[in-house]
């Protein structure tokens, strides 16, 4: 254990005693306020089902494949699995276009396979979070098929319509359709609204009958043992059905116009009473509005609406190869932490199925640093306040693939953006460079299990090319190596599962301006840990706060001593270390 000079110790002891007394008191109060919940304490692991493990050789991952890897999931020390949609769907948006909310797309297996998979998870103490895509359905859903054929259909009111006799509808921005959010249907001479693709008509939440349908669907899955729901694109669900004109160019801040209308809170309260409360399940919202107040109004316990929100400020950083500033990264996480320090709860994540891989965006893919930087980023995610969401493959440090021509893309988002860039006459070479770096398809390549053909993902032809680095980056290889990203991840989940301070402890940032090191403490009652993360490929030095004395190293991705004389921490490239403080 390293100490500061005697004098410093004497001085700091004096300060520490009084500080500790005060903070112990504060924390005693905090502790009584801890509202302990599994969904706060656990680590969520996100599975993109078509890319995890294929059991029948059709090239798509499936439930049996996941079932076969339950021991692997258990070995990760995760608490719950969130799975992207696997319902009946024409797959225009890889399942985020649901044609039947109670049926399973045959590519994933049967309802019995689903039940066996989730039962197997439960036996291993792993909970299950279902993706609920109810801002919109597929245009192939029987509701829409009927609604578009007749203005008198019993399902007409499940969607948003603008009768053509009223003229052109007021412009609406669409996230996937460069031509805008309304589309014309000849059969009934009217336009329907779609926030996403043309094939994803928005459901009309203003209609109580539609809301009841949704609650029934959620109950159906809750009865099958689902423990939580991830509400897809939910902030857009409520609309002003007078469809007012929005100002020109409003799309640059469209969330303000499309997101979180006050009426939505009423619907969420209704959903809470109908589904969440009686079935003792929780829900996490994709999107948290535009302000902290919006986010609090969604998730604070006394609101009785949703329980967790995730926002996009983290992932909106580093969307281009120009990267990001560490000070800004710290500022964003710190801002969100302080806003939720006393009330409400958020998720912590850096990647998911809508983003490129985290090592490319926030770490370093060069062979010498891929492992270290992936370990560092995982240490970060698992040592922050908020529930960590780990995207499959990030526990291995999986990276982006190269897709240099538009023909290689299958994602509606990438293709839509490309078409828009062509129409606007943008520099296509530059556009493709950015797309190659940032496309969400990077995060959807098959899981890398071993170095055999197709990385052990399938014996057939994989639906998406495997990252050629699978020979080095795979589960089998990393299982054998105590210093792998995978084994570091396991140590980190173990630590988080053992230490309540990593879940509920107060977060305090050290040296906000430091451009290499992200350092913070987590404190709960009289327990404190110090997290030191070097985000660069250079040695870094940081002077610890005067009064701080460090003790046992709880985890590190290097074997060296970190804190030397004078309270100076020396961190090797991408070093990540968590120490106890005395
Ligand atoms: C959400 C999903 C995304 C999907 C979109 C439309 O943002 O995360 O993958 O494309 O909703 O459902």
Coordinates of C-alpha atoms and ligand atoms in Angstrom, one line a residue:
X1 CA 0.0 0.0 0.0
X2 CA 1.3 3.4 -0.9
X3 CA 1.1 6.4 1.4
X4 CA 1.5 10.0 0.9
X5 CA 4.1 11.9 3.0
X6 CA 3.6 11.7 6.8
X7 CA 2.7 15.3 6.9
X8 CA 0.1 14.9 4.3
X9 CA -1.3 11.9 6.1
X10 CA -1.5 13.8 9.3
X11 CA -3.3 16.7 7.6
X12 CA -5.5 14.5 5.6
X13 CA -6.4 12.3 8.6
X14 CA -7.7 15.4 10.3
X15 CA -9.8 16.4 7.3
X16 CA -10.8 12.8 6.6
X17 CA -12.1 12.2 10.0
X18 CA -14.4 15.2 9.9
X19 CA -15.3 14.5 6.2
X20 CA -15.9 10.9 6.8
X21 CA -18.1 11.6 9.8
X22 CA -20.2 13.9 7.7
X23 CA -20.3 11.7 4.7
X24 CA -21.0 8.6 6.9
X25 CA -24.1 10.5 8.2
X26 CA -25.1 11.5 4.7
X27 CA -24.7 8.1 3.5
X28 CA -26.6 6.5 6.4
X29 CA -29.5 8.7 5.1
X30 CA -28.8 7.7 1.6
X31 CA -28.7 4.0 2.5
X32 CA -32.1 4.1 4.0
X33 CA -33.2 5.7 0.8
X34 CA -31.7 2.9 -1.4
X35 CA -34.5 1.5 -3.3
X36 CA -32.9 -1.9 -4.1
X37 CA -34.1 -3.5 -7.3
X38 CA -32.7 -6.3 -9.4
X39 CA -32.8 -4.1 -12.5
X40 CA -30.6 -1.6 -10.9
X41 CA -28.1 -4.1 -9.6
X42 CA -27.7 -6.4 -12.5
X43 CA -25.8 -6.3 -15.7
X44 CA -28.0 -6.6 -18.8
X45 CA -26.6 -8.5 -21.8
X46 CA -28.2 -7.6 -25.1
X47 CA -28.6 -10.4 -27.7
X48 CA -29.3 -9.7 -31.3
X49 CA -30.9 -13.0 -31.9
X50 CA -30.1 -13.5 -35.6
X51 CA -26.4 -13.0 -34.9
X52 CA -25.8 -15.0 -31.8
X53 CA -25.8 -18.7 -32.6
X54 CA -27.4 -20.7 -35.3
X55 CA -28.5 -24.3 -34.4
X56 CA -30.1 -25.4 -37.7
X57 CA -27.7 -24.2 -40.4
X58 CA -30.0 -21.7 -42.1
X59 CA -27.4 -18.9 -41.4
X60 CA -29.6 -17.1 -38.8
X61 CA -29.2 -17.3 -35.1
X62 CA -32.1 -18.9 -33.2
X63 CA -33.5 -19.8 -29.8
X64 CA -32.0 -23.3 -29.8
X65 CA -28.6 -21.8 -30.5
X66 CA -29.0 -19.5 -27.5
X67 CA -30.2 -22.4 -25.4
X68 CA -27.0 -24.3 -26.3
X69 CA -25.0 -21.3 -25.0
X70 CA -26.8 -20.8 -21.6
X71 CA -23.7 -22.0 -19.8
X72 CA -21.7 -19.3 -21.5
X73 CA -24.3 -16.7 -20.6
X74 CA -24.2 -17.8 -17.0
X75 CA -20.4 -17.7 -17.0
X76 CA -20.5 -14.0 -17.9
X77 CA -22.1 -13.1 -14.5
X78 CA -24.9 -11.2 -16.2
X79 CA -28.3 -10.8 -14.5
X80 CA -30.6 -10.4 -17.5
X81 CA -30.8 -10.8 -21.2
X82 CA -32.5 -8.2 -23.4
X83 CA -33.3 -9.7 -26.7
X84 CA -34.1 -7.7 -29.9
X85 CA -37.5 -8.5 -31.6
X86 CA -38.0 -12.1 -32.8
X87 CA -41.7 -11.8 -33.7
X88 CA -43.4 -12.6 -37.0
X89 CA -42.2 -9.9 -39.4
X90 CA -41.4 -9.2 -43.1
X91 CA -38.0 -8.0 -41.7
X92 CA -37.9 -4.7 -43.5
X93 CA -36.1 -3.4 -40.3
X94 CA -34.8 -6.7 -39.0
X95 CA -37.8 -7.4 -36.9
X96 CA -38.6 -3.8 -35.7
X97 CA -41.6 -4.1 -38.0
X98 CA -43.9 -6.6 -36.3
X99 CA -46.6 -8.4 -38.2
X100 CA -47.9 -10.5 -35.3
X101 CA -47.0 -9.6 -31.7
X102 CA -47.9 -13.1 -30.4
X103 CA -46.1 -15.2 -33.0
X104 CA -42.5 -16.0 -33.5
X105 CA -40.7 -15.6 -36.8
X106 CA -39.9 -19.2 -37.9
X107 CA -36.2 -18.3 -38.4
X108 CA -35.9 -18.2 -34.6
X109 CA -37.8 -21.4 -33.8
X110 CA -41.1 -22.1 -32.1
X111 CA -42.9 -20.9 -29.0
X112 CA -41.8 -24.1 -27.3
X113 CA -38.2 -23.3 -28.2
X114 CA -38.7 -19.8 -26.7
X115 CA -40.2 -21.2 -23.5
X116 CA -37.4 -23.7 -23.1
X117 CA -34.8 -21.0 -23.7
X118 CA -36.3 -18.6 -21.2
X119 CA -36.8 -21.4 -18.6
X120 CA -33.2 -22.3 -19.0
X121 CA -32.2 -18.8 -18.3
X122 CA -34.4 -18.7 -15.2
X123 CA -32.8 -21.9 -13.9
X124 CA -29.5 -20.0 -14.1
X125 CA -30.8 -16.9 -12.4
X126 CA -30.9 -14.9 -15.6
X127 CA -34.0 -12.7 -16.3
X128 CA -35.5 -11.8 -19.6
X129 CA -36.3 -8.4 -21.1
X130 CA -38.5 -8.3 -24.2
X131 CA -38.3 -5.6 -26.9
X132 CA -41.8 -4.1 -27.3
X133 CA -42.2 -2.4 -30.6
X134 CA -45.4 -0.5 -30.3
X135 CA -44.8 3.0 -31.6
X136 CA -45.5 1.3 -35.0
X137 CA -46.4 -2.1 -36.4
X138 CA -45.5 -3.6 -39.8
X139 CA -47.6 -2.6 -42.7
X140 CA -48.1 -6.4 -43.0
X141 CA -49.9 -6.6 -39.7
X142 CA -53.5 -7.6 -40.1
X143 CA -54.6 -4.4 -38.4
X144 CA -52.9 -2.3 -41.0
X145 CA -53.9 -4.6 -43.9
X146 CA -57.6 -4.2 -42.9
X147 CA -57.3 -0.5 -42.0
X148 CA -55.8 0.5 -45.3
X149 CA -58.6 -1.2 -47.3
X150 CA -61.5 0.6 -45.8
X151 CA -62.2 3.8 -43.9
X152 CA -64.8 1.7 -42.0
X153 CA -62.4 -1.0 -40.9
X154 CA -62.6 -1.7 -37.2
X155 CA -58.8 -1.2 -37.2
X156 CA -58.8 2.1 -39.0
X157 CA -58.5 4.0 -35.8
X158 CA -55.4 2.0 -34.8
X159 CA -53.3 4.2 -37.2
X160 CA -52.9 7.9 -38.1
X161 CA -54.7 9.0 -41.3
X162 CA -54.9 12.2 -43.3
X163 CA -57.8 12.0 -45.8
X164 CA -56.6 13.2 -49.2
X165 CA -59.7 15.5 -49.6
X166 CA -58.1 17.7 -47.1
X167 CA -55.1 18.3 -49.4
X168 CA -51.5 17.5 -48.6
X169 CA -50.8 16.7 -45.0
X170 CA -48.4 18.9 -43.0
X171 CA -44.8 17.9 -43.4
X172 CA -43.6 15.3 -41.0
X173 CA -39.9 14.2 -40.7
X174 CA -39.2 10.5 -41.0
X175 CA -36.1 8.9 -39.5
X176 CA -35.8 6.4 -42.3
X177 CA -37.6 7.8 -45.3
X178 CA -36.1 10.8 -47.0
X179 CA -39.4 11.6 -48.6
X180 CA -41.1 12.3 -45.2
X181 CA -43.4 10.7 -42.8
X182 CA -46.7 10.5 -44.7
X183 CA -47.4 7.9 -47.4
X184 CA -50.4 7.7 -49.7
X185 CA -52.7 4.7 -49.9
X186 CA -54.8 4.5 -53.0
X187 CA -57.5 2.1 -51.7
X188 CA -58.9 4.6 -49.2
X189 CA -57.4 7.8 -50.7
X190 CA -55.6 8.8 -47.6
X191 CA -52.1 9.3 -46.1
X192 CA -50.8 7.3 -43.2
X193 CA -48.0 8.4 -40.8
X194 CA -44.7 6.7 -40.2
X195 CA -41.9 8.0 -38.0
X196 CA -39.6 5.3 -39.4
X197 CA -39.9 3.4 -42.7
X198 CA -42.8 3.4 -45.0
X199 CA -43.4 -0.2 -44.0
X200 CA -43.7 0.8 -40.3
X201 CA -47.0 2.7 -39.9
X202 CA -47.3 4.5 -36.5
X203 CA -49.9 3.1 -34.1
X204 CA -52.5 5.5 -32.8
X205 CA -51.9 5.6 -29.0
X206 CA -54.6 8.2 -28.7
X207 CA -57.1 5.4 -29.3
X208 CA -57.9 3.5 -26.0
X209 CA -58.8 0.4 -27.9
X210 CA -55.3 0.3 -29.4
X211 CA -53.7 0.8 -26.0
X212 CA -55.7 -2.1 -24.6
X213 CA -54.4 -4.3 -27.4
X214 CA -50.9 -3.4 -26.5
X215 CA -51.4 -4.1 -22.8
X216 CA -52.9 -7.5 -23.7
X217 CA -49.8 -8.3 -25.8
X218 CA -47.6 -7.3 -22.9
X219 CA -49.6 -9.5 -20.5
X220 CA -49.3 -12.4 -22.9
X221 CA -45.5 -12.2 -22.7
X222 CA -45.5 -11.5 -19.0
X223 CA -47.4 -14.7 -18.5
X224 CA -44.7 -16.5 -20.3
X225 CA -42.2 -15.3 -17.7
X226 CA -40.8 -12.1 -19.2
X227 CA -39.4 -9.9 -16.4
X228 CA -39.1 -6.6 -18.2
X229 CA -39.9 -4.7 -21.3
X230 CA -37.8 -2.4 -23.4
X231 CA -40.1 0.1 -25.0
X232 CA -38.9 0.8 -28.5
X233 CA -39.0 4.3 -29.8
X234 CA -41.6 4.9 -27.2
X235 CA -41.2 8.6 -26.8
X236 CA -42.8 9.2 -30.2
X237 CA -46.0 7.2 -29.3
X238 CA -48.3 10.1 -28.6
X239 CA -49.3 12.4 -31.4
X240 CA -51.3 15.6 -31.7
X241 CA -54.0 14.2 -34.0
X242 CA -54.9 17.6 -35.3
X243 CA -51.5 17.3 -37.0
X244 CA -50.5 20.9 -36.8
X245 CA -47.9 22.5 -39.0
X246 CA -44.3 22.4 -37.6
X247 CA -41.9 25.2 -38.4
X248 CA -39.6 24.9 -41.4
X249 CA -36.4 22.9 -40.6
X250 CA -37.8 21.6 -37.4
X251 CA -36.2 18.2 -38.0
X252 CA -32.9 19.4 -36.6
X253 CA -34.6 19.2 -33.2
X254 CA -37.4 16.9 -34.1
X255 CA -37.4 15.2 -30.7
X256 CA -38.9 18.4 -29.2
X257 CA -41.8 18.1 -31.7
X258 CA -42.2 14.3 -31.9
X259 CA -41.1 13.3 -28.4
X260 CA -42.8 12.9 -25.1
X261 CA -46.1 14.8 -25.5
X262 CA -47.7 15.3 -22.0
X263 CA -50.5 12.8 -22.9
X264 CA -47.9 10.1 -23.1
X265 CA -47.5 10.2 -19.3
X266 CA -51.2 9.3 -18.9
X267 CA -50.8 6.3 -21.1
X268 CA -47.7 5.1 -19.2
X269 CA -49.5 5.4 -15.9
X270 CA -52.3 3.3 -17.4
X271 CA -49.7 0.8 -18.6
X272 CA -48.1 0.7 -15.2
X273 CA -51.4 -0.1 -13.5
X274 CA -52.5 -2.6 -16.2
X275 CA -49.3 -4.5 -16.7
X276 CA -46.2 -3.5 -14.9
X277 CA -47.5 -3.4 -11.3
X278 CA -49.7 -6.5 -11.4
X279 CA -47.1 -8.6 -13.1
X280 CA -44.2 -7.2 -11.1
X281 CA -42.2 -6.4 -14.2
X282 CA -40.2 -3.3 -15.1
X283 CA -39.9 -1.2 -18.3
X284 CA -37.0 0.7 -19.8
X285 CA -37.7 3.5 -22.3
X286 CA -35.6 4.0 -25.4
X287 CA -35.2 7.8 -25.5
X288 CA -35.6 10.1 -22.6
X289 CA -37.0 13.3 -24.2
X290 CA -35.0 16.5 -24.5
X291 CA -34.4 17.5 -20.9
X292 CA -33.6 16.0 -17.6
X293 CA -37.0 17.0 -16.4
X294 CA -38.5 14.9 -19.3
X295 CA -36.4 12.0 -18.2
X296 CA -37.4 12.3 -14.6
X297 CA -41.0 12.5 -15.4
X298 CA -40.7 9.1 -17.1
X299 CA -38.8 7.2 -14.5
X300 CA -39.0 8.7 -11.0
X301 CA -40.5 6.1 -8.7
X302 CA -43.4 8.2 -7.6
X303 CA -44.5 8.8 -11.2
X304 CA -45.5 5.1 -11.5
X305 CA -44.7 5.1 -15.2
X306 CA -41.4 3.5 -16.4
X307 CA -38.4 2.6 -14.3
X308 CA -35.3 3.2 -16.4
X309 CA -34.5 5.5 -19.3
X310 CA -31.7 5.5 -21.8
X311 CA -30.8 8.6 -23.7
X312 CA -28.6 9.2 -26.7
X313 CA -26.1 11.8 -25.5
X314 CA -23.5 9.1 -24.9
X315 CA -23.8 7.4 -28.2
X316 CA -24.2 10.5 -30.2
X317 CA -20.5 11.1 -29.5
X318 CA -17.9 9.7 -31.9
X319 CA -20.2 9.2 -34.8
X320 CA -17.5 10.1 -37.3
X321 CA -13.9 8.9 -37.7
X322 CA -12.9 12.3 -36.1
X323 CA -13.6 10.8 -32.7
X324 CA -14.4 12.6 -29.6
X325 CA -12.9 14.6 -26.7
X326 CA -12.4 12.8 -23.5
X327 CA -13.4 15.9 -21.5
X328 CA -16.7 16.1 -23.3
X329 CA -17.3 12.3 -22.7
X330 CA -16.7 12.9 -19.0
X331 CA -18.9 15.9 -19.0
X332 CA -21.8 14.0 -20.6
X333 CA -21.7 11.1 -18.2
X334 CA -21.2 13.3 -15.2
X335 CA -24.1 15.6 -16.1
X336 CA -26.4 12.6 -16.4
X337 CA -25.1 11.1 -13.2
X338 CA -25.7 14.2 -11.2
X339 CA -29.2 14.7 -12.7
X340 CA -30.1 11.2 -11.4
X341 CA -28.1 11.1 -8.2
X342 CA -31.1 11.4 -5.9
X343 CA -34.0 10.2 -7.9
X344 CA -34.7 8.1 -10.9
X345 CA -32.5 5.6 -12.7
X346 CA -30.7 5.4 -16.0
X347 CA -29.0 2.8 -18.2
X348 CA -25.3 3.1 -19.0
X349 CA -24.2 1.9 -22.4
X350 CA -21.8 2.7 -25.3
X351 CA -23.1 0.4 -28.0
X352 CA -26.1 -1.6 -29.1
X353 CA -27.7 -2.8 -32.3
X354 CA -28.1 0.8 -33.5
X355 CA -24.4 1.6 -33.3
X356 CA -21.0 0.7 -34.5
X357 CA -18.7 -1.3 -32.1
X358 CA -17.5 0.4 -29.0
X359 CA -13.8 -0.4 -29.5
X360 CA -13.8 1.4 -32.8
X361 CA -15.6 4.4 -31.5
X362 CA -14.1 4.9 -28.0
X363 CA -11.1 2.5 -27.9
X364 CA -8.3 1.5 -30.1
X365 CA -8.5 -1.4 -32.7
X366 CA -4.7 -1.7 -33.3
X367 CA -3.6 -5.2 -32.3
X368 CA -1.4 -3.9 -29.4
X369 CA -4.3 -2.0 -27.9
X370 CA -7.6 -3.7 -28.8
X371 CA -7.6 -6.0 -25.8
X372 CA -6.5 -3.3 -23.3
X373 CA -8.9 -0.6 -24.6
X374 CA -11.8 -3.0 -24.6
X375 CA -11.0 -4.0 -21.0
X376 CA -10.8 -0.4 -20.1
X377 CA -14.2 0.4 -21.7
X378 CA -15.9 -2.5 -20.0
X379 CA -14.4 -1.5 -16.7
X380 CA -15.9 1.9 -17.2
X381 CA -19.4 0.6 -18.1
X382 CA -19.4 -1.7 -15.1
X383 CA -18.2 0.8 -12.6
X384 CA -20.6 3.7 -13.3
X385 CA -23.9 4.3 -11.5
X386 CA -26.8 3.1 -13.6
X387 CA -27.5 -0.3 -15.1
X388 CA -24.8 -1.4 -17.5
X389 CA -26.0 -2.7 -20.9
X390 CA -23.4 -4.9 -22.6
X391 CA -24.0 -5.6 -26.2
X392 CA -23.1 -9.2 -27.3
X393 CA -19.5 -9.4 -28.5
X394 CA -18.4 -6.4 -26.5
X395 CA -17.2 -8.8 -23.8
X396 CA -14.7 -10.0 -26.4
X397 CA -13.9 -6.6 -27.9
X398 CA -15.5 -7.4 -31.2
X399 CA -14.8 -4.7 -33.8
X400 CA -16.3 -3.1 -36.9
X401 CA -16.1 -4.8 -40.3
X402 CA -15.2 -3.0 -43.5
X403 CA -18.1 -2.3 -45.9
X404 CA -16.9 0.1 -48.5
X405 CA -19.6 -0.1 -51.1
X406 CA -23.4 0.5 -50.7
X407 CA -24.2 -2.8 -52.3
X408 CA -22.8 -4.6 -49.2
X409 CA -25.4 -2.9 -46.9
X410 CA -28.7 -4.5 -46.1
X411 CA -29.9 -2.1 -43.4
X412 CA -32.8 0.2 -44.3
X413 CA -31.2 3.0 -42.3
X414 CA -27.9 2.9 -44.2
X415 CA -29.7 2.6 -47.6
X416 CA -32.1 5.5 -46.7
X417 CA -29.3 7.7 -45.7
X418 CA -27.3 6.9 -48.8
X419 CA -30.2 7.7 -51.0
X420 CA -30.7 11.0 -49.2
X421 CA -27.0 11.8 -49.6
X422 CA -27.2 11.1 -53.4
X423 CA -30.3 13.3 -53.7
X424 CA -28.7 16.2 -51.9
X425 CA -25.5 15.8 -54.0
X426 CA -23.3 15.2 -51.0
X427 CA -19.7 14.0 -51.4
X428 CA -20.4 10.2 -51.7
X429 CA -16.8 9.1 -51.1
X430 CA -16.8 11.0 -47.8
X431 CA -20.3 9.7 -47.0
X432 CA -19.2 6.1 -47.5
X433 CA -16.2 6.7 -45.2
X434 CA -18.4 7.9 -42.4
X435 CA -21.0 5.1 -43.1
X436 CA -18.3 2.5 -43.0
X437 CA -17.2 3.8 -39.6
X438 CA -20.6 4.5 -38.0
X439 CA -23.1 2.2 -39.6
X440 CA -25.1 0.0 -37.2
X441 CA -24.5 -3.0 -39.4
X442 CA -21.0 -3.0 -37.9
X443 CA -22.6 -4.1 -34.6
X444 CA -24.7 -6.9 -36.2
X445 CA -22.0 -9.3 -37.4
X446 CA -22.3 -12.9 -36.1
X447 CA -20.9 -13.7 -32.7
X448 CA -17.4 -15.1 -32.8
X449 CA -17.3 -18.4 -30.9
X450 CA -14.1 -20.1 -32.1
X451 CA -11.7 -20.2 -35.0
X452 CA -13.4 -22.8 -37.1
X453 CA -15.3 -22.0 -40.3
X454 CA -17.8 -19.1 -39.8
X455 CA -16.5 -18.6 -36.3
X456 CA -18.6 -21.4 -35.0
X457 CA -21.7 -19.3 -35.6
X458 CA -23.3 -21.5 -38.3
X459 CA -22.6 -24.5 -40.4
X460 CA -24.6 -22.8 -43.2
X461 CA -24.0 -19.5 -44.9
X462 CA -24.2 -16.7 -42.4
X463 CA -26.8 -14.0 -43.0
X464 CA -24.1 -11.4 -42.6
X465 CA -20.4 -11.7 -43.2
X466 CA -18.3 -12.7 -40.2
X467 CA -15.6 -10.3 -39.1
X468 CA -12.3 -11.7 -40.6
X469 CA -10.6 -11.2 -37.2
X470 CA -12.6 -14.1 -35.7
X471 CA -9.4 -16.3 -35.8
X472 CA -7.9 -14.1 -33.1
X473 CA -11.1 -12.7 -31.5
X474 CA -13.3 -15.5 -30.3
X475 CA -14.7 -17.0 -27.2
X476 CA -12.7 -20.3 -27.3
X477 CA -9.4 -18.4 -27.5
X478 CA -10.3 -15.9 -24.8
X479 CA -11.6 -18.6 -22.4
X480 CA -8.1 -20.0 -22.3
X481 CA -6.4 -16.7 -21.7
X482 CA -6.6 -15.3 -18.2
X483 CA -5.7 -11.9 -19.6
X484 CA -8.4 -11.8 -22.3
X485 CA -11.2 -9.2 -22.6
X486 CA -13.6 -11.9 -21.8
X487 CA -12.0 -13.0 -18.5
X488 CA -11.6 -9.4 -17.5
X489 CA -15.3 -8.8 -18.2
X490 CA -16.2 -11.8 -16.0
X491 CA -14.0 -10.4 -13.2
X492 CA -15.7 -7.1 -13.5
X493 CA -19.2 -8.5 -13.3
X494 CA -18.2 -10.5 -10.3
X495 CA -16.9 -7.4 -8.7
X496 CA -20.0 -5.4 -9.4
X497 CA -22.2 -8.2 -8.2
X498 CA -20.2 -8.3 -4.9
X499 CA -20.0 -4.6 -4.3
X500 CA -23.0 -2.5 -3.7
X501 CA -20.8 0.6 -3.8
X502 CA -20.4 0.0 -7.5
X503 CA -24.2 0.0 -8.0
X504 CA -25.5 2.6 -5.6
X505 CA -22.4 4.5 -4.5
X506 CA -22.2 8.3 -5.1
X507 CA -20.1 9.2 -8.2
X508 CA -17.5 12.0 -7.9
X509 CA -15.4 13.0 -10.8
X510 CA -11.7 13.8 -10.3
X511 CA -9.7 16.1 -12.7
X512 CA -12.5 16.9 -15.1
X513 CA -10.1 18.6 -17.6
X514 CA -7.6 15.8 -17.8
X515 CA -7.5 14.8 -21.5
X516 CA -6.1 11.3 -20.9
X517 CA -7.5 10.0 -17.7
X518 CA -11.1 9.5 -16.6
X519 CA -11.0 9.2 -12.8
X520 CA -13.8 9.0 -10.3
X521 CA -14.7 7.7 -6.9
X522 CA -17.8 5.7 -5.9
X523 CA -18.8 6.1 -2.3
X524 CA -21.4 4.3 -0.2
X525 CA -21.5 4.7 3.5
X526 CA -17.9 4.3 4.6
X527 CA -16.8 2.3 1.6
X528 CA -15.1 4.0 -1.3
X529 CA -13.4 2.9 -4.5
X530 CA -11.3 4.8 -6.9
X531 CA -11.6 4.2 -10.7
X532 CA -8.7 5.2 -12.9
X533 CA -9.0 4.8 -16.7
X534 CA -6.5 5.8 -19.2
X535 CA -8.3 6.5 -22.5
X536 CA -5.1 6.9 -24.5
X537 CA -2.2 5.0 -26.0
X538 CA 0.3 7.0 -24.0
X539 CA 1.5 6.8 -20.4
X540 CA -0.6 9.2 -18.3
X541 CA -0.1 10.8 -14.9
X542 CA -2.7 12.1 -12.5
X543 CA -2.2 13.6 -9.1
X544 CA -4.8 12.3 -6.7
X545 CA -6.7 14.6 -4.4
X546 CA -4.6 15.4 -1.4
X547 CA -6.5 13.6 1.2
X548 CA -6.8 10.4 -0.7
X549 CA -5.0 7.2 0.3
X550 CA -5.3 4.2 -1.8
X551 CA -5.4 0.5 -0.7
X552 CA -6.0 -2.8 -2.3
X553 CA -6.3 -3.1 -6.1
X554 CA -9.6 -4.7 -6.8
X555 CA -9.1 -5.1 -10.6
X556 CA -6.5 -4.0 -13.1
X557 CA -5.6 -4.9 -16.7
X558 CA -1.9 -4.5 -15.9
X559 CA 0.2 -6.0 -13.1
X560 CA 2.0 -2.8 -12.2
X561 CA 1.7 -0.5 -9.1
X562 CA -0.3 2.4 -10.1
X563 CA 0.0 5.0 -7.3
X564 CA 3.5 6.2 -6.4
X565 CA 5.0 8.7 -4.0
X566 CA 3.3 12.0 -3.7
X567 CA -0.1 10.6 -4.6
X568 CA 0.8 10.4 -8.3
X569 CA -0.9 7.8 -10.3
X570 CA 1.0 6.5 -13.4
X571 CA -1.2 4.7 -15.9
X572 CA 0.0 2.6 -18.8
X573 CA -1.8 2.9 -22.1
X574 CA -5.5 2.0 -21.7
X575 CA -4.9 0.9 -18.2
X576 CA -8.0 0.4 -16.1
X577 CA -7.8 0.0 -12.4
X578 CA -10.1 0.0 -9.5
X579 CA -8.6 0.5 -6.0
X580 CA -10.0 0.7 -2.6
X581 CA -9.4 3.9 -0.7
X582 CA -8.6 3.9 3.0
Ligands
LIG1 C1 -35.4 1.7 -32.5 C2 -34.6 0.5 -32.7 C3 -34.1 0.5 -34.1 C4 -35.3 0.5 -35.0 C5 -36.2 1.6 -34.7 C6 -37.5 1.4 -35.4 O1 -34.7 2.9 -32.5 O2 -33.6 0.4 -31.7 O3 -33.3 -0.6 -34.3 O4 -34.8 0.5 -36.3 O5 -36.5 1.7 -33.4 O6 -38.2 0.4 -34.8

